[in-house]
Short mmCIF file of C-alpha atoms and ligand atoms in Angstrom, two decimals:
data_model
loop_
_atom_site.label_atom_id
_atom_site.label_comp_id
_atom_site.label_asym_id
_atom_site.label_seq_id
_atom_site.Cartn_x
_atom_site.Cartn_y
_atom_site.Cartn_z
CA MET A 9 -6.70 -24.79 1.16
CA SER A 10 -3.31 -24.79 -0.39
CA SER A 11 -0.01 -22.81 1.37
CA LEU A 12 1.34 -19.76 0.53
CA VAL A 13 4.32 -21.87 -0.77
CA ASP A 14 1.97 -23.80 -3.29
CA LYS A 15 0.27 -20.77 -4.40
CA PHE A 16 3.24 -18.68 -4.67
CA PRO A 17 6.20 -20.86 -4.97
CA ARG A 18 8.68 -18.03 -6.61
CA VAL A 19 8.87 -14.39 -6.21
CA VAL A 20 7.45 -13.88 -9.97
CA ASP A 21 4.25 -15.70 -9.36
CA MET A 22 3.62 -12.50 -7.09
CA VAL A 23 4.38 -10.15 -9.45
CA ASN A 24 0.55 -9.91 -11.11
CA LEU A 25 -1.05 -9.92 -7.86
CA ALA A 26 1.15 -7.08 -6.52
CA LYS A 27 0.21 -4.86 -9.81
CA ARG A 28 -3.28 -5.41 -9.30
CA ARG A 29 -3.10 -4.19 -6.08
CA MET A 30 -1.14 -1.01 -6.76
CA PRO A 31 -2.40 2.02 -8.19
CA HIS A 32 -0.65 2.30 -11.50
CA PHE A 33 1.79 5.47 -10.57
CA ALA A 34 3.25 3.29 -7.56
CA SER A 35 3.49 -0.22 -9.48
CA GLU A 36 5.46 1.89 -12.29
CA TYR A 37 7.37 3.78 -9.76
CA LEU A 38 8.16 0.15 -8.79
CA PHE A 39 8.80 -1.65 -11.98
CA ALA A 40 10.20 0.85 -14.49
CA GLY A 41 13.87 1.15 -15.49
CA THR A 42 14.64 4.13 -17.93
CA GLY A 43 15.04 4.78 -21.30
CA TYR A 44 14.06 1.84 -23.08
CA ASP A 45 14.42 -0.75 -20.42
CA GLU A 46 17.56 -2.04 -21.84
CA ALA A 47 19.44 -2.44 -18.52
CA LEU A 48 16.29 -3.28 -16.62
CA ASP A 49 16.17 -6.51 -19.23
CA ASN A 50 19.59 -7.20 -19.56
CA ASN A 51 19.91 -7.44 -15.61
CA ARG A 52 17.55 -10.59 -15.73
CA LYS A 53 18.78 -11.44 -19.11
CA ALA A 54 22.77 -11.96 -17.92
CA PHE A 55 21.74 -14.90 -15.10
CA LYS A 56 20.69 -16.74 -17.96
CA GLN A 57 24.36 -17.05 -19.13
CA ILE A 58 25.43 -18.63 -15.67
CA TYR A 59 25.75 -22.41 -15.28
CA LEU A 60 26.69 -24.21 -12.56
CA VAL A 61 28.39 -27.72 -13.46
CA PRO A 62 27.33 -29.99 -10.37
CA LYS A 63 30.08 -32.04 -8.55
CA TYR A 64 28.41 -34.91 -6.85
CA LEU A 65 29.56 -38.03 -4.38
CA LYS A 66 29.92 -35.64 -1.39
CA GLY A 67 27.84 -37.52 0.62
CA THR A 68 24.87 -35.71 2.52
CA VAL A 69 25.18 -32.23 4.01
CA ASN A 70 22.76 -29.88 5.84
CA PRO A 71 23.62 -26.22 4.41
CA ASN A 72 24.26 -23.00 6.59
CA LEU A 73 23.63 -20.01 4.94
CA LYS A 74 25.17 -17.99 7.67
CA THR A 75 27.50 -15.06 6.47
CA LYS A 76 29.69 -12.89 7.98
CA LEU A 77 29.98 -9.20 7.42
CA PHE A 78 31.87 -6.56 9.19
CA GLY A 79 31.97 -8.64 12.20
CA ASN A 80 27.97 -9.59 12.18
CA GLU A 81 26.99 -13.02 11.54
CA TYR A 82 23.49 -13.04 9.45
CA ASP A 83 21.15 -15.76 8.70
CA SER A 84 21.37 -15.65 5.15
CA PRO A 85 23.62 -14.22 2.43
CA PHE A 86 21.35 -11.48 1.33
CA GLY A 87 19.32 -8.45 2.38
CA VAL A 88 16.84 -5.51 1.45
CA ALA A 89 18.47 -2.99 -0.67
CA PRO A 90 17.92 1.03 -0.18
CA VAL A 91 14.57 1.85 -2.11
CA GLY A 92 13.04 5.11 -1.78
CA MET A 93 9.53 6.25 -1.40
CA THR A 94 8.92 2.81 0.17
CA SER A 95 5.39 3.57 1.68
CA LEU A 96 4.55 5.50 -1.95
CA MET A 97 4.50 1.39 -3.53
CA TRP A 98 2.83 0.14 -0.05
CA PRO A 99 1.78 2.01 2.68
CA GLY A 100 4.03 1.20 5.87
CA ALA A 101 6.59 -0.56 3.70
CA GLU A 102 9.45 0.34 5.76
CA ILE A 103 8.79 -0.72 9.29
CA ALA A 104 7.28 -3.62 7.67
CA LEU A 105 10.57 -4.75 6.05
CA ALA A 106 12.54 -3.27 9.31
CA LYS A 107 10.50 -6.09 11.47
CA MET A 108 10.92 -8.64 8.67
CA SER A 109 14.90 -8.25 8.39
CA LEU A 110 15.08 -8.07 12.40
CA LYS A 111 12.96 -11.26 12.65
CA ASN A 112 15.01 -13.37 10.07
CA ASN A 113 18.22 -11.71 10.91
CA ILE A 114 18.85 -10.33 7.16
CA PRO A 115 20.25 -6.65 7.08
CA TYR A 116 17.69 -3.93 6.25
CA SER A 117 18.73 -1.01 4.52
CA LEU A 118 16.70 2.34 5.07
CA SER A 119 17.18 4.94 2.48
CA THR A 120 17.94 8.56 2.60
CA VAL A 121 14.19 9.39 0.89
CA ALA A 122 12.39 6.79 2.35
CA CYS A 123 9.04 7.99 3.63
CA ALA A 124 9.30 6.91 7.39
CA SER A 125 12.05 9.03 9.27
CA VAL A 126 15.31 7.09 10.27
CA GLU A 127 14.37 7.61 14.14
CA GLU A 128 10.87 5.75 13.43
CA VAL A 129 12.39 3.16 11.65
CA GLY A 130 15.59 2.70 13.69
CA LYS A 131 13.17 1.67 16.70
CA HIS A 132 12.44 -1.17 14.79
CA LEU A 133 16.13 -2.80 13.85
CA ASP A 134 17.69 -3.14 17.27
CA GLY A 135 21.07 -1.42 16.16
CA HIS A 136 21.22 -3.82 12.95
CA GLY A 137 20.21 -1.52 10.27
CA TRP A 138 22.15 -0.01 7.62
CA PHE A 139 21.36 3.60 6.59
CA GLN A 140 21.86 4.52 2.95
CA LEU A 141 23.07 8.37 2.34
CA TYR A 142 22.56 10.19 -1.32
CA PRO A 143 25.42 12.47 -0.39
CA PRO A 144 23.67 15.73 0.32
CA ALA A 145 25.15 19.04 -1.25
CA ASP A 146 24.67 20.53 1.73
CA LYS A 147 27.34 18.99 4.07
CA ALA A 148 25.70 20.86 7.63
CA ILE A 149 22.74 18.11 6.33
CA ARG A 150 24.89 15.83 5.46
CA ASN A 151 26.17 15.66 9.03
CA ASP A 152 23.03 16.51 10.79
CA LEU A 153 21.97 13.17 8.45
CA LEU A 154 25.12 11.28 9.96
CA LYS A 155 24.60 12.21 13.38
CA ARG A 156 20.59 11.21 13.38
CA ALA A 157 21.47 7.79 11.80
CA LYS A 158 23.94 7.20 14.29
CA ASN A 159 21.83 8.25 17.41
CA SER A 160 18.62 6.21 15.57
CA GLY A 161 21.02 2.77 15.97
CA PHE A 162 22.54 2.21 12.23
CA LYS A 163 25.70 1.61 12.70
CA THR A 164 26.61 0.35 8.73
CA LEU A 165 26.64 3.26 6.04
CA ILE A 166 25.99 2.81 2.76
CA ILE A 167 27.08 5.82 0.58
CA THR A 168 25.39 5.64 -3.14
CA ALA A 169 27.70 6.63 -5.92
CA ASP A 170 25.56 6.12 -8.98
CA ILE A 171 23.39 9.08 -9.18
CA PRO A 172 25.60 12.03 -10.35
CA ALA A 173 22.42 13.41 -12.11
CA SER A 174 18.50 12.23 -12.31
CA SER A 175 17.90 9.80 -14.93
CA ARG A 176 14.99 10.33 -17.73
CA ARG A 177 12.49 7.74 -16.06
CA GLU A 178 10.17 8.09 -18.99
CA ARG A 179 7.88 5.84 -17.69
CA LEU A 180 7.75 7.90 -14.32
CA ARG A 181 6.95 10.98 -16.00
CA MET A 182 4.10 9.28 -18.16
CA ALA A 183 2.63 7.62 -15.18
CA GLY A 184 3.04 11.41 -13.38
CA VAL A 185 4.79 9.44 -10.00
CA SER A 186 5.17 11.99 -7.16
CA VAL A 187 5.50 12.48 -3.39
CA PRO A 188 3.05 13.03 -2.20
CA PRO A 189 0.86 11.39 -4.49
CA LYS A 190 -0.80 14.16 -6.91
CA ASN A 191 -4.25 14.69 -6.32
CA ASN A 192 -5.84 14.76 -9.23
CA LEU A 193 -8.65 12.63 -11.24
CA ARG A 194 -6.51 10.08 -12.59
CA THR A 195 -4.39 9.20 -9.31
CA PHE A 196 -7.92 9.48 -7.76
CA PHE A 197 -9.30 6.80 -9.83
CA GLN A 198 -5.87 4.68 -9.86
CA ALA A 199 -6.21 4.45 -5.89
CA ALA A 200 -9.90 3.78 -6.31
CA ILE A 201 -9.62 0.71 -7.63
CA CYS A 202 -7.09 -0.50 -5.27
CA PRO A 203 -8.80 -0.52 -1.36
CA SER A 204 -6.16 -2.17 0.19
CA TRP A 205 -3.20 0.61 -0.92
CA SER A 206 -5.78 3.24 -0.19
CA LEU A 207 -7.11 2.03 3.30
CA GLY A 208 -3.51 1.27 4.42
CA THR A 209 -2.50 4.82 3.14
CA LEU A 210 -5.30 6.32 4.88
CA ILE A 211 -3.88 4.71 8.50
CA ASN A 212 -0.27 5.37 7.29
CA GLY A 213 -0.59 8.75 6.04
CA ILE A 214 0.66 10.67 2.74
CA PRO A 215 3.76 9.39 1.59
CA ALA A 216 6.19 12.19 2.44
CA PHE A 217 10.07 12.13 2.88
CA GLY A 218 10.51 10.86 6.41
CA THR A 219 13.71 12.10 6.98
CA MET A 220 14.87 14.62 4.28
CA ASP A 221 11.69 17.05 4.98
CA GLN A 222 12.63 18.87 7.91
CA TYR A 223 15.43 20.27 6.26
CA SER A 224 12.95 22.04 3.58
CA ASP A 225 13.76 25.74 4.07
CA GLY A 226 11.28 28.29 5.13
CA THR A 227 10.50 29.44 1.60
CA TRP A 228 8.80 26.10 1.47
CA HIS A 229 4.83 26.56 1.45
CA GLY A 230 3.44 23.38 1.55
CA ASN A 231 3.69 22.67 -2.08
CA ALA A 232 4.70 18.83 -3.04
CA LYS A 233 6.67 19.56 -5.70
CA SER A 234 8.96 22.14 -4.01
CA LYS A 235 9.66 19.65 -1.71
CA ALA A 236 10.42 16.65 -3.93
CA GLY A 237 12.37 19.44 -6.03
CA PHE A 238 14.52 19.98 -2.51
CA ALA A 239 15.22 16.55 -1.91
CA GLY A 240 16.18 16.22 -5.49
CA SER A 241 18.85 19.49 -5.37
CA GLN A 242 20.29 17.57 -2.59
CA MET A 243 20.98 14.57 -3.65
CA GLN A 244 22.97 15.16 -7.03
CA ARG A 245 26.05 15.91 -8.37
CA TYR A 246 28.04 16.59 -4.83
CA LEU A 247 30.07 12.97 -4.45
CA ASP A 248 33.76 12.87 -4.94
CA TRP A 249 36.77 11.12 -3.17
CA ASP A 250 37.63 13.88 -1.31
CA TYR A 251 33.66 14.21 -0.14
CA LEU A 252 33.83 10.20 0.50
CA GLN A 253 36.88 10.78 2.75
CA GLU A 254 35.49 13.39 4.83
CA VAL A 255 32.45 10.68 5.15
CA ARG A 256 34.83 8.88 6.16
CA ASP A 257 36.40 10.54 9.17
CA ILE A 258 33.07 11.37 10.22
CA TRP A 259 31.59 7.59 10.01
CA LYS A 260 33.01 5.50 12.88
CA GLY A 261 31.32 2.23 11.79
CA PRO A 262 31.79 0.41 8.06
CA ILE A 263 31.05 2.23 4.98
CA ILE A 264 29.73 0.36 1.82
CA LEU A 265 30.19 2.71 -1.51
CA LYS A 266 27.29 1.63 -3.63
CA GLY A 267 26.56 1.81 -7.19
CA LEU A 268 29.70 1.12 -8.90
CA MET A 269 30.57 -0.63 -11.89
CA HIS A 270 34.06 0.31 -13.11
CA VAL A 271 36.76 -1.84 -11.98
CA ASP A 272 38.70 1.03 -11.64
CA ASP A 273 36.29 2.83 -9.08
CA ALA A 274 35.98 -0.66 -7.37
CA VAL A 275 39.98 -0.99 -7.04
CA LYS A 276 40.21 2.90 -5.91
CA ALA A 277 37.54 2.64 -3.26
CA THR A 278 38.90 -0.34 -1.38
CA SER A 279 41.38 2.38 0.41
CA TYR A 280 38.39 4.54 1.55
CA VAL A 281 35.91 1.86 2.38
CA ASP A 282 34.80 -1.59 3.88
CA ALA A 283 33.26 -3.01 1.08
CA ILE A 284 31.95 -1.91 -2.57
CA TYR A 285 28.73 -2.50 -4.03
CA LEU A 286 28.30 -2.92 -7.57
CA SER A 287 24.63 -2.16 -8.85
CA ASN A 288 23.24 -0.54 -11.87
CA HIS A 289 20.56 0.63 -9.51
CA GLY A 290 17.83 -1.96 -10.58
CA GLY A 291 18.33 -0.81 -14.10
CA ARG A 292 16.84 2.84 -13.08
CA GLN A 293 20.19 5.20 -14.04
CA ILE A 294 22.27 4.59 -17.06
CA ASP A 295 20.82 2.19 -19.61
CA ILE A 296 23.18 1.65 -21.34
CA ALA A 297 24.93 0.26 -18.63
CA PRO A 298 25.87 -3.79 -18.27
CA SER A 299 24.81 -5.77 -15.59
CA PRO A 300 26.96 -5.82 -12.27
CA LEU A 301 27.41 -9.35 -12.61
CA GLN A 302 28.81 -9.37 -15.75
CA ILE A 303 31.39 -6.98 -14.59
CA LEU A 304 31.94 -8.81 -11.00
CA PRO A 305 34.23 -11.22 -11.75
CA LEU A 306 37.02 -8.97 -13.09
CA VAL A 307 36.35 -6.46 -10.37
CA ARG A 308 36.84 -9.75 -8.00
CA LYS A 309 39.88 -10.64 -9.38
CA LYS A 310 41.46 -6.94 -9.10
CA VAL A 311 40.32 -6.31 -5.48
CA GLY A 312 41.72 -9.75 -4.52
CA SER A 313 39.70 -12.60 -2.90
CA LYS A 314 39.09 -10.78 0.69
CA PHE A 315 37.81 -7.58 0.12
CA PRO A 316 33.85 -7.45 0.29
CA ILE A 317 31.53 -7.38 -2.27
CA ILE A 318 28.07 -6.64 -2.58
CA ILE A 319 26.01 -6.96 -5.38
CA ASP A 320 22.39 -6.22 -6.44
CA SER A 321 20.52 -5.52 -9.64
CA GLY A 322 17.76 -8.30 -10.87
CA PHE A 323 18.46 -10.73 -8.29
CA TYR A 324 14.95 -12.16 -7.78
CA SER A 325 15.51 -16.05 -6.75
CA GLY A 326 17.91 -18.36 -4.54
CA GLN A 327 19.36 -19.29 -7.88
CA ASP A 328 20.28 -15.94 -8.25
CA ILE A 329 21.50 -15.27 -5.71
CA SER A 330 23.82 -18.45 -5.96
CA LYS A 331 25.23 -17.29 -9.25
CA GLY A 332 25.93 -13.98 -7.53
CA LEU A 333 28.02 -16.00 -4.67
CA MET A 334 29.62 -18.19 -7.00
CA LEU A 335 30.92 -15.52 -9.26
CA GLY A 336 32.63 -13.75 -6.42
CA ALA A 337 30.08 -11.51 -4.31
CA ASP A 338 30.27 -11.81 -0.84
CA PHE A 339 26.52 -10.63 -0.16
CA VAL A 340 23.61 -9.90 -2.50
CA MET A 341 21.01 -7.50 -2.01
CA THR A 342 17.56 -7.10 -3.68
CA GLY A 343 15.37 -4.24 -3.98
CA ARG A 344 12.08 -4.49 -5.81
CA PRO A 345 11.51 -8.74 -4.43
CA PHE A 346 10.76 -7.45 -1.07
CA ILE A 347 7.95 -4.80 -2.40
CA ILE A 348 6.54 -6.93 -4.55
CA GLY A 349 5.53 -9.68 -1.81
CA LEU A 350 4.26 -6.86 0.41
CA ALA A 351 2.29 -5.41 -2.29
CA ALA A 352 1.12 -8.86 -3.02
CA LEU A 353 0.03 -10.26 0.08
CA GLY A 354 0.56 -7.40 2.48
CA LYS A 355 3.23 -8.02 5.72
CA LYS A 356 3.19 -11.80 5.43
CA GLY A 357 4.44 -11.60 1.73
CA ALA A 358 7.75 -9.51 2.51
CA ASN A 359 8.43 -12.82 5.31
CA HIS A 360 7.58 -14.92 2.43
CA VAL A 361 9.81 -13.49 -0.18
CA HIS A 362 12.47 -14.08 2.38
CA ASP A 363 11.76 -17.68 2.98
CA ILE A 364 11.36 -18.49 -0.82
CA LEU A 365 14.73 -16.74 -1.42
CA LYS A 366 15.92 -19.00 1.72
CA ASP A 367 14.92 -22.02 0.57
CA GLU A 368 15.71 -21.83 -3.15
CA LEU A 369 19.27 -21.15 -2.06
CA SER A 370 19.21 -23.75 0.37
CA ASN A 371 18.08 -26.03 -1.90
CA ILE A 372 20.70 -25.45 -4.47
CA MET A 373 23.36 -25.78 -2.39
CA GLU A 374 21.42 -29.67 -0.88
CA GLN A 375 21.53 -30.43 -4.69
CA ILE A 376 25.11 -29.99 -4.79
CA CYS A 377 26.03 -31.02 -1.40
CA THR A 378 28.00 -27.88 -0.28
CA LYS A 379 27.70 -27.54 3.64
CA ASP A 380 28.14 -23.73 3.66
CA ILE A 381 28.57 -20.26 1.97
CA GLU A 382 32.10 -20.55 1.40
CA GLU A 383 31.95 -24.01 -0.19
CA LEU A 384 29.22 -22.43 -2.44
CA LYS A 385 31.37 -19.72 -3.33
CA SER A 386 34.19 -22.04 -4.22
CA GLU A 387 32.21 -24.05 -6.66
CA ASN A 388 33.28 -23.72 -10.68
CA VAL A 389 30.93 -22.37 -13.12
CA MET A 390 30.31 -21.68 -16.74
CA LEU A 391 29.84 -18.35 -18.67
CA GLY A 392 27.96 -17.60 -21.54
CA ASN A 393 29.39 -15.04 -24.47
CA ASP A 394 28.07 -12.06 -22.59
CA PHE A 395 30.88 -12.12 -20.01
CA ASN A 396 33.48 -12.05 -22.48
CA ILE A 397 34.27 -8.42 -21.81
CA GLN A 398 37.67 -8.88 -20.27
CA ASN A 399 39.30 -5.91 -22.24
CA PHE A 400 36.85 -3.39 -21.33
CA SER A 401 38.50 -1.17 -18.91
C1 FMN B 602 11.54 1.86 -6.52
C2 FMN B 602 13.05 1.83 -6.20
C3 FMN B 602 13.50 3.06 -5.57
C4 FMN B 602 15.22 3.00 -5.01
N1 FMN B 602 15.72 4.32 -4.38
C5 FMN B 602 16.85 3.93 -3.98
C6 FMN B 602 17.39 4.66 -3.05
O1 FMN B 602 16.80 5.79 -2.34
N2 FMN B 602 18.77 4.64 -2.95
C7 FMN B 602 19.49 3.94 -3.37
O2 FMN B 602 20.51 3.56 -3.09
N3 FMN B 602 19.09 3.09 -4.22
C8 FMN B 602 17.71 3.22 -4.44
N4 FMN B 602 16.74 2.15 -5.42
C9 FMN B 602 17.92 0.81 -6.19
C10 FMN B 602 17.96 -0.54 -5.05
O3 FMN B 602 18.74 -0.05 -4.07
C11 FMN B 602 18.77 -1.17 -5.93
O4 FMN B 602 20.38 -1.04 -6.40
C12 FMN B 602 17.83 -1.91 -6.70
O5 FMN B 602 16.43 -1.83 -6.76
C13 FMN B 602 18.52 -3.13 -7.12
O6 FMN B 602 17.90 -4.10 -8.20
P1 FMN B 602 16.66 -4.62 -7.97
O7 FMN B 602 15.10 -3.98 -7.72
O8 FMN B 602 16.04 -5.64 -9.37
O9 FMN B 602 16.56 -5.81 -6.86
C14 FMN B 602 15.79 2.02 -5.86
C15 FMN B 602 15.14 0.84 -6.82
C16 FMN B 602 14.04 0.97 -7.00
C17 FMN B 602 13.20 -0.15 -7.57
#
């Protein structure tokens, strides 16, 4: 019998199986971008313009992938990006991913709008989790969320900056995505042909906003739309530098500012937070935004060589991760790939995605005889024309 790695040697080899095992609305929620999916497509295209020119004759090395961030040593320079409504896409996803991350010593980020609550997930992370905050309009809710995250053992905070307004998410509208899933004939049939998802949902419970639901006000009468509306209304339009400073004054651990794209924001952020996280939200927010990879070299130049930069959006392989690191990132996060693994193969699939990413990255490092991540980051890369945007600011 062939092994998992023979059947699915790359993350992309699991995509079709994952799609078949997810109801259409869940799969669209995972895979869609926004608008015309131009940013989504460009996130992948940008990688094709980055080349490594290898240097040889350096002897044999055993690559060491360990990476330090905020004083923690992780086994690999990548982790799980925050993904909302995770259990809508695969039942029990939050806890499965938290356990996988702890086992492999990589960071797991829990979204404010995940289905499992911060308290439930915190139990499985042994103090290693990153909590992602969509900045609530109501500061009492914000402060309570920060307190709950801290009490649940989360030490690192991600604040997401790139949702001043919802994007149109046309594919999600057409697929009828909602939390909990709409209970109509169409969604019923979509779920009925996906028995593993349906059984998992029966066991795990109908997806809800595990952390946020308790803040729905007394006017909520069990109407799903108003719950989602409440979560949405709390999450938008309220972040500015003063708000960020208030969070800085409250949260004692490291803070990462996620969703930055412009070099001016990145430079300003260095006086407020401990790391900047370049991202275009996996192509889900602004369809005419470049890939964060395209702005990474300039941002690295402007913030200096020491300030931590994290990046995501379109990283599906170890070779993608190596390109992000060589262009100046210290750490790479990835959203869809881990869910793809879960949906395709269940819990072992999330672990398989981890193993693929690690093995691919390690193989590249071995091929070019780089002993550690620092050495990999110093490799020279050749860039194609799409990276010639030095004068955009
Ligand atoms: C289904 C889905 C839900 C997401 N939910 C959140 C979220 O709740 N908070 C957040 O900061 N980012 C969210 N993101 C963005 C991810 O954190 C990350 O930036 C993006 O997935 C990276 O692109 P990738 O999926 O190509 O790796 C979401 C992304 C996806 C695909």
